[in-house]
Amino acid sequence: MTVKSVPLPDIGNFKDLPVIEVLVAVGDRVEAEQSLITLESDKATMEIPAPFAGIVRKVLVKTDDKVNIGDAIVELEADTAATPEAPAVTTAAPAKSEPPAAPTPPVAVAVPVATANPSPTAPASATYPINAPTTGAAFHASPSVRALARELGVDLSKVSGSGVKSRIQKSDVTAFVKTTLSQPPASASTATGGSTIPPLPHIDFTQFGDIETVPLSRIQKRSGKHLSTCWLNIPHVTQFDETDITDLEDFRQSLKARAEKAEVKLTPLVFILKAVARVLADQPKFNASLDASGENLILKKYIHIGVAIDTPNGLVVPVIRHVDQKGLFELATELAAVSARARAGKLSPDDLSGGCFSISSLGGIGGTQFTPIVNGPEVAILGVSRAKMSPVWNGEAFIPRLMLPLALSYDHRVIDGAQGARFISALSGVLSDLRELIL
Ligand code: CAO
């Protein structure tokens, strides 16, 4: 049997990540890909999987240890039945004489967007459970606490954590259950205070016919919580426009052969990314976030744009960095790579953080318009629908032009209606005449 030391694989640009849970003990038999430990960054909980099946011979970390890439986590005696490539050595070799096991990418619990910003306007008392500061992607709880919460039907976004960095402990969950049970029914508080968001009614749908209950994916649960937080905290306005991309489309078609040669797919979204970066540079209020007090605007001097990607497990918004500094082919390559990683469930926490503005494009699918939800703490998001050939009046006649529907949702606390209209008009101007990009 071969004993191999399992190092922490490359999980992105992180240092001293705390171990929040050790999921195995000496003597445990683990399967390949079974989680060994759980780490937690500001943005995500990551379970580090076993690179191969085997028996745990040593556990080299404990809860609250800080680990870095390459640190040995456990020593595993390879299960030769499950890992035929493992050498058939019968005696356990000292771990240090063995080469480290090949790192397996971590299972990052994808956080679709940057950490939710506590609402500066939320009331001090936690009467709006969804607005409480521990909501969204931000609450910290280990998988065992999450499992307990699931078992008891507790929504962890409503539980205050008493652990380090407000981490939710098992005792917090049980205390929450006790407190909830000792309170009068929700209907009484809504009747008197009126400040709690009324829950949707519970309906037994079986009374109407057959049903099937399908659990939401982890990503759906996380993004759902974040979207609710944004929806409830941000006063949204959506500004619509239609822009003439006939010339852009001609240009795009003219680049097709070059794009194919370079093995990139030059979709309209790539041009939109570039045009948005240009307008963000000119209108920095859109490349900003409110600070936690809600009294200051943080203007970002970099242009990182999130792109909503539809994956089998739900919506994720990885970020493309320094869009203003990249060419069309480079952006197309990056968009394709990040989409592939997203759909394979292989995004790293780095991929999912640092966005300044988001784009949600449904143009490849269809629809005439939609109203995207601002990806807080960003202050605006662009929705793109399908371009369609339309008759446009040129002063003398209707001429066929390819028109692209755009929808800009923005945080009205930060952006006035006139600024919203200016942004979308400027964007429209760049997309209808790409020469604007070089001015
Ligand atoms: N109008 C007309 N055609 C369009 C278009 C538009 N606005 N946008 C894309 N297309 C075309 C593309 O050119 C491509 O056509 P060809 O295959 O003939 O070249 C086709 O539609 C498919 O494009 P795509 O979707 O593969 O590529 P993309 O660059 O436009 O988008 C991505 C990439 C990852 C954003 C997209 O695949 C995706 O996941 N979209 C869904 C995002 C989403 O779910 N948003 C909702 C979030 S809730 O707010």
JSON list of C-alpha atoms in Angstrom, two decimals, residues 58 76 79 94 96 172 315 332 359 389-390 397 401:
[
{"chain": "A", "resi": 58, "resn": "LYS", "atom": "CA", "xyz": [-2.94, 10.89, 9.26]},
{"chain": "A", "resi": 76, "resn": "LEU", "atom": "CA", "xyz": [-3.90, 8.81, 2.44]},
{"chain": "A", "resi": 79, "resn": "ASP", "atom": "CA", "xyz": [-6.77, 2.11, -2.37]},
{"chain": "A", "resi": 94, "resn": "PRO", "atom": "CA", "xyz": [6.95, 7.00, 5.08]},
{"chain": "A", "resi": 96, "resn": "LYS", "atom": "CA", "xyz": [7.82, 12.22, 3.29]},
{"chain": "A", "resi": 172, "resn": "ASP", "atom": "CA", "xyz": [-27.12, 29.22, 17.29]},
{"chain": "A", "resi": 315, "resn": "LEU", "atom": "CA", "xyz": [-26.93, 31.19, -12.76]},
{"chain": "A", "resi": 332, "resn": "ALA", "atom": "CA", "xyz": [-13.79, 36.35, -26.84]},
{"chain": "A", "resi": 359, "resn": "ILE", "atom": "CA", "xyz": [-24.05, 42.14, -18.19]},
{"chain": "A", "resi": 389, "resn": "MET", "atom": "CA", "xyz": [-34.18, 43.41, -38.26]},
{"chain": "A", "resi": 390, "resn": "SER", "atom": "CA", "xyz": [-36.69, 46.28, -38.00]},
{"chain": "A", "resi": 397, "resn": "ALA", "atom": "CA", "xyz": [-38.30, 56.10, -45.87]},
{"chain": "A", "resi": 401, "resn": "ARG", "atom": "CA", "xyz": [-31.76, 48.01, -39.70]}
]
